PDB file of C-alpha atoms in Angstrom:
ATOM      1  CA  ASP A   1      28.409 -30.674  16.661  1.00  0.00           C
ATOM      2  CA  SER A   2      26.465 -28.243  18.840  1.00  0.00           C
ATOM      3  CA  GLY A   3      26.339 -30.567  21.833  1.00  0.00           C
ATOM      4  CA  VAL A   4      22.523 -30.632  21.815  1.00  0.00           C
ATOM      5  CA  THR A   5      21.203 -34.152  21.250  1.00  0.00           C
ATOM      6  CA  GLN A   6      17.742 -34.940  19.942  1.00  0.00           C
ATOM      7  CA  THR A   7      16.028 -38.292  19.517  1.00  0.00           C
ATOM      8  CA  PRO A   8      14.546 -39.734  17.424  1.00  0.00           C
ATOM      9  CA  LYS A   9      15.970 -38.208  14.247  1.00  0.00           C
ATOM     10  CA  HIS A  10      13.062 -39.427  12.158  1.00  0.00           C
ATOM     11  CA  LEU A  11       9.590 -40.543  13.122  1.00  0.00           C
ATOM     12  CA  ILE A  12       6.618 -41.610  11.044  1.00  0.00           C
ATOM     13  CA  THR A  13       3.299 -42.045  12.773  1.00  0.00           C
ATOM     14  CA  ALA A  14      -0.396 -42.099  12.027  1.00  0.00           C
ATOM     15  CA  THR A  15      -2.973 -39.406  12.650  1.00  0.00           C
ATOM     16  CA  GLY A  16      -4.429 -39.498  16.117  1.00  0.00           C
ATOM     17  CA  GLN A  17      -1.318 -40.978  17.674  1.00  0.00           C
ATOM     18  CA  ARG A  18       0.963 -39.551  20.356  1.00  0.00           C
ATOM     19  CA  VAL A  19       4.742 -39.169  20.187  1.00  0.00           C
ATOM     20  CA  THR A  20       7.478 -37.955  22.503  1.00  0.00           C
ATOM     21  CA  LEU A  21      10.548 -36.124  21.310  1.00  0.00           C
ATOM     22  CA  ARG A  22      13.553 -36.043  23.569  1.00  0.00           C
ATOM     23  CA  CYS A  23      16.295 -33.465  23.982  1.00  0.00           C
ATOM     24  CA  SER A  24      19.534 -33.416  25.958  1.00  0.00           C
ATOM     25  CA  PRO A  25      20.955 -29.894  26.221  1.00  0.00           C
ATOM     26  CA  ARG A  26      24.604 -28.978  26.097  1.00  0.00           C
ATOM     27  CA  SER A  27      26.475 -29.790  29.267  1.00  0.00           C
ATOM     28  CA  GLY A  28      25.788 -27.091  31.830  1.00  0.00           C
ATOM     29  CA  ASP A  29      23.017 -25.346  29.903  1.00  0.00           C
ATOM     30  CA  LEU A  30      19.950 -24.628  32.016  1.00  0.00           C
ATOM     31  CA  SER A  31      17.658 -23.265  29.297  1.00  0.00           C
ATOM     32  CA  VAL A  32      15.903 -25.468  26.763  1.00  0.00           C
ATOM     33  CA  TYR A  33      13.835 -24.166  23.879  1.00  0.00           C
ATOM     34  CA  TRP A  34      11.592 -26.002  21.435  1.00  0.00           C
ATOM     35  CA  TYR A  35      10.968 -24.720  17.920  1.00  0.00           C
ATOM     36  CA  GLN A  36       8.898 -26.077  15.053  1.00  0.00           C
ATOM     37  CA  GLN A  37      10.067 -25.629  11.467  1.00  0.00           C
ATOM     38  CA  SER A  38       7.619 -26.119   8.638  1.00  0.00           C
ATOM     39  CA  LEU A  39       7.684 -24.986   5.028  1.00  0.00           C
ATOM     40  CA  ASP A  40       4.738 -22.624   5.328  1.00  0.00           C
ATOM     41  CA  GLN A  41       5.273 -21.272   8.857  1.00  0.00           C
ATOM     42  CA  GLY A  42       9.045 -20.987   9.034  1.00  0.00           C
ATOM     43  CA  LEU A  43      10.697 -21.357  12.429  1.00  0.00           C
ATOM     44  CA  GLN A  44       8.134 -21.007  15.212  1.00  0.00           C
ATOM     45  CA  PHE A  45       8.931 -20.808  18.901  1.00  0.00           C
ATOM     46  CA  LEU A  46       6.974 -23.303  20.977  1.00  0.00           C
ATOM     47  CA  ILE A  47       8.168 -23.189  24.572  1.00  0.00           C
ATOM     48  CA  HIS A  48      11.100 -22.336  26.848  1.00  0.00           C
ATOM     49  CA  TYR A  49      12.149 -24.034  30.078  1.00  0.00           C
ATOM     50  CA  TYR A  50      14.763 -22.846  32.503  1.00  0.00           C
ATOM     51  CA  ASN A  51      16.067 -25.200  35.168  1.00  0.00           C
ATOM     52  CA  GLY A  52      12.844 -27.187  35.196  1.00  0.00           C
ATOM     53  CA  GLU A  53      10.424 -24.287  35.102  1.00  0.00           C
ATOM     54  CA  GLU A  54       8.391 -23.071  32.165  1.00  0.00           C
ATOM     55  CA  ARG A  55       9.484 -19.524  31.319  1.00  0.00           C
ATOM     56  CA  ALA A  56       7.812 -18.622  28.038  1.00  0.00           C
ATOM     57  CA  LYS A  57       5.210 -20.101  25.786  1.00  0.00           C
ATOM     58  CA  GLY A  58       4.786 -19.376  22.111  1.00  0.00           C
ATOM     59  CA  ASN A  59       2.541 -20.793  19.445  1.00  0.00           C
ATOM     60  CA  ILE A  60       2.213 -24.168  21.097  1.00  0.00           C
ATOM     61  CA  LEU A  61      -1.009 -26.064  20.544  1.00  0.00           C
ATOM     62  CA  GLU A  62      -2.973 -27.409  23.498  1.00  0.00           C
ATOM     63  CA  ARG A  63      -2.359 -30.901  22.111  1.00  0.00           C
ATOM     64  CA  PHE A  64       1.358 -30.348  22.710  1.00  0.00           C
ATOM     65  CA  SER A  65       3.099 -30.257  26.047  1.00  0.00           C
ATOM     66  CA  ALA A  66       6.639 -30.226  27.299  1.00  0.00           C
ATOM     67  CA  GLN A  67       8.651 -30.597  30.448  1.00  0.00           C
ATOM     68  CA  GLN A  68      12.204 -30.317  31.661  1.00  0.00           C
ATOM     69  CA  PHE A  69      13.427 -32.904  34.115  1.00  0.00           C
ATOM     70  CA  PRO A  70      15.825 -32.522  37.077  1.00  0.00           C
ATOM     71  CA  ASP A  71      18.713 -33.797  34.942  1.00  0.00           C
ATOM     72  CA  LEU A  72      17.822 -30.928  32.539  1.00  0.00           C
ATOM     73  CA  HIS A  73      16.790 -33.078  29.612  1.00  0.00           C
ATOM     74  CA  SER A  74      13.481 -32.123  28.056  1.00  0.00           C
ATOM     75  CA  GLU A  75      10.646 -33.892  26.322  1.00  0.00           C
ATOM     76  CA  LEU A  76       8.078 -32.538  23.892  1.00  0.00           C
ATOM     77  CA  ASN A  77       4.858 -34.532  23.811  1.00  0.00           C
ATOM     78  CA  LEU A  78       2.645 -34.277  20.761  1.00  0.00           C
ATOM     79  CA  SER A  79      -0.786 -35.908  20.950  1.00  0.00           C
ATOM     80  CA  SER A  80      -3.831 -36.391  18.718  1.00  0.00           C
ATOM     81  CA  LEU A  81      -1.517 -35.847  15.816  1.00  0.00           C
ATOM     82  CA  GLU A  82      -2.778 -34.299  12.609  1.00  0.00           C
ATOM     83  CA  LEU A  83      -1.277 -34.220   9.142  1.00  0.00           C
ATOM     84  CA  GLY A  84      -0.395 -30.569   9.662  1.00  0.00           C
ATOM     85  CA  ASP A  85       1.843 -31.433  12.587  1.00  0.00           C
ATOM     86  CA  SER A  86       4.356 -32.897  10.175  1.00  0.00           C
ATOM     87  CA  ALA A  87       7.444 -30.754  10.629  1.00  0.00           C
ATOM     88  CA  LEU A  88      10.982 -30.580  11.867  1.00  0.00           C
ATOM     89  CA  TYR A  89      11.093 -30.044  15.613  1.00  0.00           C
ATOM     90  CA  PHE A  90      14.199 -28.448  17.041  1.00  0.00           C
ATOM     91  CA  CYS A  91      15.461 -28.343  20.546  1.00  0.00           C
ATOM     92  CA  ALA A  92      17.959 -25.664  21.490  1.00  0.00           C
ATOM     93  CA  SER A  93      19.796 -24.800  24.671  1.00  0.00           C
ATOM     94  CA  SER A  94      21.617 -21.865  26.184  1.00  0.00           C
ATOM     95  CA  ALA A  95      23.702 -21.261  29.256  1.00  0.00           C
ATOM     96  CA  SER A  96      21.308 -19.009  31.113  1.00  0.00           C
ATOM     97  CA  ASN A  97      17.861 -17.552  31.167  1.00  0.00           C
ATOM     98  CA  SER A  98      18.995 -14.171  29.949  1.00  0.00           C
ATOM     99  CA  GLY A  99      19.442 -15.108  26.307  1.00  0.00           C
ATOM    100  CA  ASN A 100      22.999 -16.133  25.633  1.00  0.00           C
ATOM    101  CA  THR A 101      23.750 -17.771  22.307  1.00  0.00           C
ATOM    102  CA  ILE A 102      21.250 -20.521  21.644  1.00  0.00           C
ATOM    103  CA  TYR A 103      22.634 -23.739  20.176  1.00  0.00           C
ATOM    104  CA  PHE A 104      20.400 -26.029  18.163  1.00  0.00           C
ATOM    105  CA  GLY A 105      20.181 -29.770  17.885  1.00  0.00           C
ATOM    106  CA  GLU A 106      19.873 -31.566  14.565  1.00  0.00           C
ATOM    107  CA  GLY A 107      16.108 -31.809  14.906  1.00  0.00           C
ATOM    108  CA  SER A 108      13.499 -34.543  14.888  1.00  0.00           C
ATOM    109  CA  TRP A 109      11.681 -35.057  11.610  1.00  0.00           C
ATOM    110  CA  LEU A 110       8.050 -35.939  12.289  1.00  0.00           C
ATOM    111  CA  THR A 111       5.887 -37.221   9.492  1.00  0.00           C
ATOM    112  CA  VAL A 112       2.208 -37.816  10.230  1.00  0.00           C
ATOM    113  CA  VAL A 113       0.452 -40.040   7.704  1.00  0.00           C
TER     114      VAL A 113
ATOM    115  CA  ALA B   1       6.718  -7.094  19.884  1.00  0.00           C
ATOM    116  CA  GLN B   2       9.864  -8.246  18.171  1.00  0.00           C
ATOM    117  CA  SER B   3      10.052  -9.059  14.491  1.00  0.00           C
ATOM    118  CA  VAL B   4      12.568  -9.799  11.798  1.00  0.00           C
ATOM    119  CA  ALA B   5      12.272  -9.354   8.056  1.00  0.00           C
ATOM    120  CA  GLN B   6      14.423 -11.056   5.494  1.00  0.00           C
ATOM    121  CA  PRO B   7      13.194  -9.434   2.311  1.00  0.00           C
ATOM    122  CA  GLU B   8      14.758 -11.896  -0.100  1.00  0.00           C
ATOM    123  CA  ASP B   9      13.643 -15.524  -0.252  1.00  0.00           C
ATOM    124  CA  GLN B  10      16.552 -16.367  -2.533  1.00  0.00           C
ATOM    125  CA  VAL B  11      19.949 -14.829  -3.241  1.00  0.00           C
ATOM    126  CA  ASN B  12      22.120 -16.035  -6.103  1.00  0.00           C
ATOM    127  CA  VAL B  13      25.779 -15.118  -6.350  1.00  0.00           C
ATOM    128  CA  ALA B  14      28.732 -16.317  -8.381  1.00  0.00           C
ATOM    129  CA  GLU B  15      31.580 -18.025  -6.593  1.00  0.00           C
ATOM    130  CA  GLY B  16      34.269 -15.525  -5.651  1.00  0.00           C
ATOM    131  CA  ASN B  17      31.899 -12.576  -5.636  1.00  0.00           C
ATOM    132  CA  PRO B  18      30.871 -10.769  -2.466  1.00  0.00           C
ATOM    133  CA  LEU B  19      27.549 -11.729  -0.954  1.00  0.00           C
ATOM    134  CA  THR B  20      25.004  -9.911   1.153  1.00  0.00           C
ATOM    135  CA  VAL B  21      21.970 -11.397   2.875  1.00  0.00           C
ATOM    136  CA  LYS B  22      19.653  -8.721   4.178  1.00  0.00           C
ATOM    137  CA  CYS B  23      17.911  -8.489   7.530  1.00  0.00           C
ATOM    138  CA  THR B  24      15.897  -5.763   9.201  1.00  0.00           C
ATOM    139  CA  TYR B  25      14.482  -5.955  12.689  1.00  0.00           C
ATOM    140  CA  SER B  26      12.040  -4.349  15.066  1.00  0.00           C
ATOM    141  CA  VAL B  27      12.329  -4.340  18.859  1.00  0.00           C
ATOM    142  CA  SER B  28      11.098  -1.963  21.507  1.00  0.00           C
ATOM    143  CA  GLY B  29      14.441  -1.749  23.300  1.00  0.00           C
ATOM    144  CA  ASN B  30      18.015  -2.637  22.399  1.00  0.00           C
ATOM    145  CA  PRO B  31      18.425  -5.512  19.963  1.00  0.00           C
ATOM    146  CA  TYR B  32      20.305  -8.710  20.450  1.00  0.00           C
ATOM    147  CA  LEU B  33      20.917 -10.010  16.918  1.00  0.00           C
ATOM    148  CA  PHE B  34      21.991 -13.359  15.521  1.00  0.00           C
ATOM    149  CA  TRP B  35      22.690 -15.085  12.241  1.00  0.00           C
ATOM    150  CA  TYR B  36      22.319 -18.830  11.857  1.00  0.00           C
ATOM    151  CA  VAL B  37      22.908 -21.105   8.875  1.00  0.00           C
ATOM    152  CA  GLN B  38      21.072 -24.317   8.065  1.00  0.00           C
ATOM    153  CA  TYR B  39      22.521 -26.861   5.668  1.00  0.00           C
ATOM    154  CA  PRO B  40      20.198 -29.482   4.119  1.00  0.00           C
ATOM    155  CA  ASN B  41      18.815 -31.932   6.656  1.00  0.00           C
ATOM    156  CA  ARG B  42      20.792 -30.314   9.467  1.00  0.00           C
ATOM    157  CA  GLY B  43      20.115 -28.141  12.473  1.00  0.00           C
ATOM    158  CA  LEU B  44      20.764 -24.427  12.712  1.00  0.00           C
ATOM    159  CA  GLN B  45      24.390 -23.508  13.231  1.00  0.00           C
ATOM    160  CA  PHE B  46      25.349 -20.289  14.998  1.00  0.00           C
ATOM    161  CA  LEU B  47      27.358 -17.890  12.805  1.00  0.00           C
ATOM    162  CA  LEU B  48      27.638 -14.661  14.754  1.00  0.00           C
ATOM    163  CA  LYS B  49      25.874 -12.286  17.113  1.00  0.00           C
ATOM    164  CA  TYR B  50      25.706  -8.627  18.032  1.00  0.00           C
ATOM    165  CA  ILE B  51      25.024  -7.364  21.533  1.00  0.00           C
ATOM    166  CA  THR B  52      26.848  -4.075  21.927  1.00  0.00           C
ATOM    167  CA  GLY B  53      30.096  -2.501  20.786  1.00  0.00           C
ATOM    168  CA  ASP B  54      31.623  -2.494  17.338  1.00  0.00           C
ATOM    169  CA  ASN B  55      28.971  -2.375  14.637  1.00  0.00           C
ATOM    170  CA  LEU B  56      30.928  -4.816  12.474  1.00  0.00           C
ATOM    171  CA  VAL B  57      30.771  -8.311  13.882  1.00  0.00           C
ATOM    172  CA  LYS B  58      32.963 -11.127  12.591  1.00  0.00           C
ATOM    173  CA  GLY B  59      31.822 -14.708  12.774  1.00  0.00           C
ATOM    174  CA  SER B  60      32.447 -18.221  11.556  1.00  0.00           C
ATOM    175  CA  TYR B  61      33.503 -19.256   8.038  1.00  0.00           C
ATOM    176  CA  GLY B  62      34.567 -15.728   7.048  1.00  0.00           C
ATOM    177  CA  PHE B  63      31.127 -14.203   7.522  1.00  0.00           C
ATOM    178  CA  GLU B  64      30.556 -10.803   9.048  1.00  0.00           C
ATOM    179  CA  ALA B  65      27.547  -8.645   9.742  1.00  0.00           C
ATOM    180  CA  GLU B  66      27.060  -4.930  10.107  1.00  0.00           C
ATOM    181  CA  PHE B  67      24.704  -3.507  12.685  1.00  0.00           C
ATOM    182  CA  ASN B  68      23.041  -0.270  11.578  1.00  0.00           C
ATOM    183  CA  LYS B  69      20.858   1.200  14.281  1.00  0.00           C
ATOM    184  CA  SER B  70      19.403   4.028  12.200  1.00  0.00           C
ATOM    185  CA  GLN B  71      18.297   1.621   9.487  1.00  0.00           C
ATOM    186  CA  THR B  72      17.453  -1.171  11.961  1.00  0.00           C
ATOM    187  CA  SER B  73      19.422  -3.563   9.811  1.00  0.00           C
ATOM    188  CA  PHE B  74      21.863  -6.379  10.408  1.00  0.00           C
ATOM    189  CA  HIS B  75      22.988  -7.564   6.981  1.00  0.00           C
ATOM    190  CA  LEU B  76      25.187 -10.624   6.638  1.00  0.00           C
ATOM    191  CA  LYS B  77      28.180 -10.305   4.344  1.00  0.00           C
ATOM    192  CA  LYS B  78      31.120 -12.243   3.009  1.00  0.00           C
ATOM    193  CA  PRO B  79      33.826 -10.810   0.735  1.00  0.00           C
ATOM    194  CA  SER B  80      34.191 -13.893  -1.457  1.00  0.00           C
ATOM    195  CA  ALA B  81      31.464 -16.529  -1.706  1.00  0.00           C
ATOM    196  CA  LEU B  82      32.152 -20.251  -1.844  1.00  0.00           C
ATOM    197  CA  VAL B  83      29.932 -22.944  -3.338  1.00  0.00           C
ATOM    198  CA  SER B  84      29.932 -24.542   0.104  1.00  0.00           C
ATOM    199  CA  ASP B  85      28.217 -21.411   1.493  1.00  0.00           C
ATOM    200  CA  SER B  86      25.019 -22.463  -0.291  1.00  0.00           C
ATOM    201  CA  ALA B  87      22.476 -22.944   2.487  1.00  0.00           C
ATOM    202  CA  LEU B  88      19.495 -21.383   4.252  1.00  0.00           C
ATOM    203  CA  TYR B  89      20.336 -18.361   6.390  1.00  0.00           C
ATOM    204  CA  PHE B  90      18.264 -17.083   9.294  1.00  0.00           C
ATOM    205  CA  CYS B  91      18.409 -13.758  11.066  1.00  0.00           C
ATOM    206  CA  ALA B  92      17.039 -13.625  14.612  1.00  0.00           C
ATOM    207  CA  VAL B  93      16.417 -10.952  17.221  1.00  0.00           C
ATOM    208  CA  ARG B  94      15.378 -10.481  20.781  1.00  0.00           C
ATOM    209  CA  ASP B  95      15.157  -7.455  23.022  1.00  0.00           C
ATOM    210  CA  LEU B  96      18.304  -7.418  25.123  1.00  0.00           C
ATOM    211  CA  TYR B  97      16.503  -6.601  28.339  1.00  0.00           C
ATOM    212  CA  SER B  98      13.164  -8.247  27.737  1.00  0.00           C
ATOM    213  CA  GLY B  99      13.583 -11.116  30.165  1.00  0.00           C
ATOM    214  CA  ASN B 100      11.999 -14.319  28.979  1.00  0.00           C
ATOM    215  CA  THR B 101      11.119 -13.464  25.390  1.00  0.00           C
ATOM    216  CA  PRO B 102      12.546 -15.989  22.953  1.00  0.00           C
ATOM    217  CA  LEU B 103      14.563 -15.444  19.826  1.00  0.00           C
ATOM    218  CA  VAL B 104      12.333 -14.472  16.932  1.00  0.00           C
ATOM    219  CA  PHE B 105      13.498 -15.697  13.547  1.00  0.00           C
ATOM    220  CA  GLY B 106      13.033 -14.391  10.054  1.00  0.00           C
ATOM    221  CA  LYS B 107      11.647 -16.700   7.398  1.00  0.00           C
ATOM    222  CA  GLY B 108      15.095 -17.404   6.024  1.00  0.00           C
ATOM    223  CA  THR B 109      16.987 -16.607   2.844  1.00  0.00           C
ATOM    224  CA  ARG B 110      18.241 -19.353   0.599  1.00  0.00           C
ATOM    225  CA  LEU B 111      21.715 -18.568  -0.676  1.00  0.00           C
ATOM    226  CA  SER B 112      22.873 -20.254  -3.845  1.00  0.00           C
ATOM    227  CA  VAL B 113      26.504 -19.823  -4.851  1.00  0.00           C
ATOM    228  CA  ILE B 114      27.128 -20.790  -8.423  1.00  0.00           C
ATOM    229  CA  ALA B 115      30.482 -22.081  -9.598  1.00  0.00           C
TER     230      ALA B 115
END
């Protein structure tokens, strides 16, 4: 158990809908990262937050957004969902902004039908 | 820009034999290198990392990796493979002093250990 908690574990939703994925980082970790894993694209970095502030943005679509709250948990919001958004979404956390070991949650499986 | 290449999509090895999973990287500065393992329907688990120091890094479950700066490689190795080592392995890199850049992952190598 990495100590990173993600909910829900599985989610099935229809095209055009909006979903929110939630992540609780390891105790004391200030950095939260979101990654998307799909069969054809591999593991893609989406966004990084450090202590509530956005620090880096990767291949995140405009339909997606994220935030990190004062209690350090993070949410990834996915809207106007398309079939191609079906993927495994990982949250990861690390102790600092400088790139210590990043620990991953078990992921949230999103299926868009 | 940082990048990682895992040249083999699949590696097959017999149980008890040594295994190697290859990784090469590209960074503009000094590399910060990781190996992760993913079992079916699970998250990525940290195996080991290299920052500085000894080129041979030992990690979890008997795995080790050798950093080779001249060849820009960080191959994962284990002296004797177990069936339970069968999983998807990811190499990742970031520039040690690049500030906010995230870990960049390779596409993964599926290891199959055959009894």
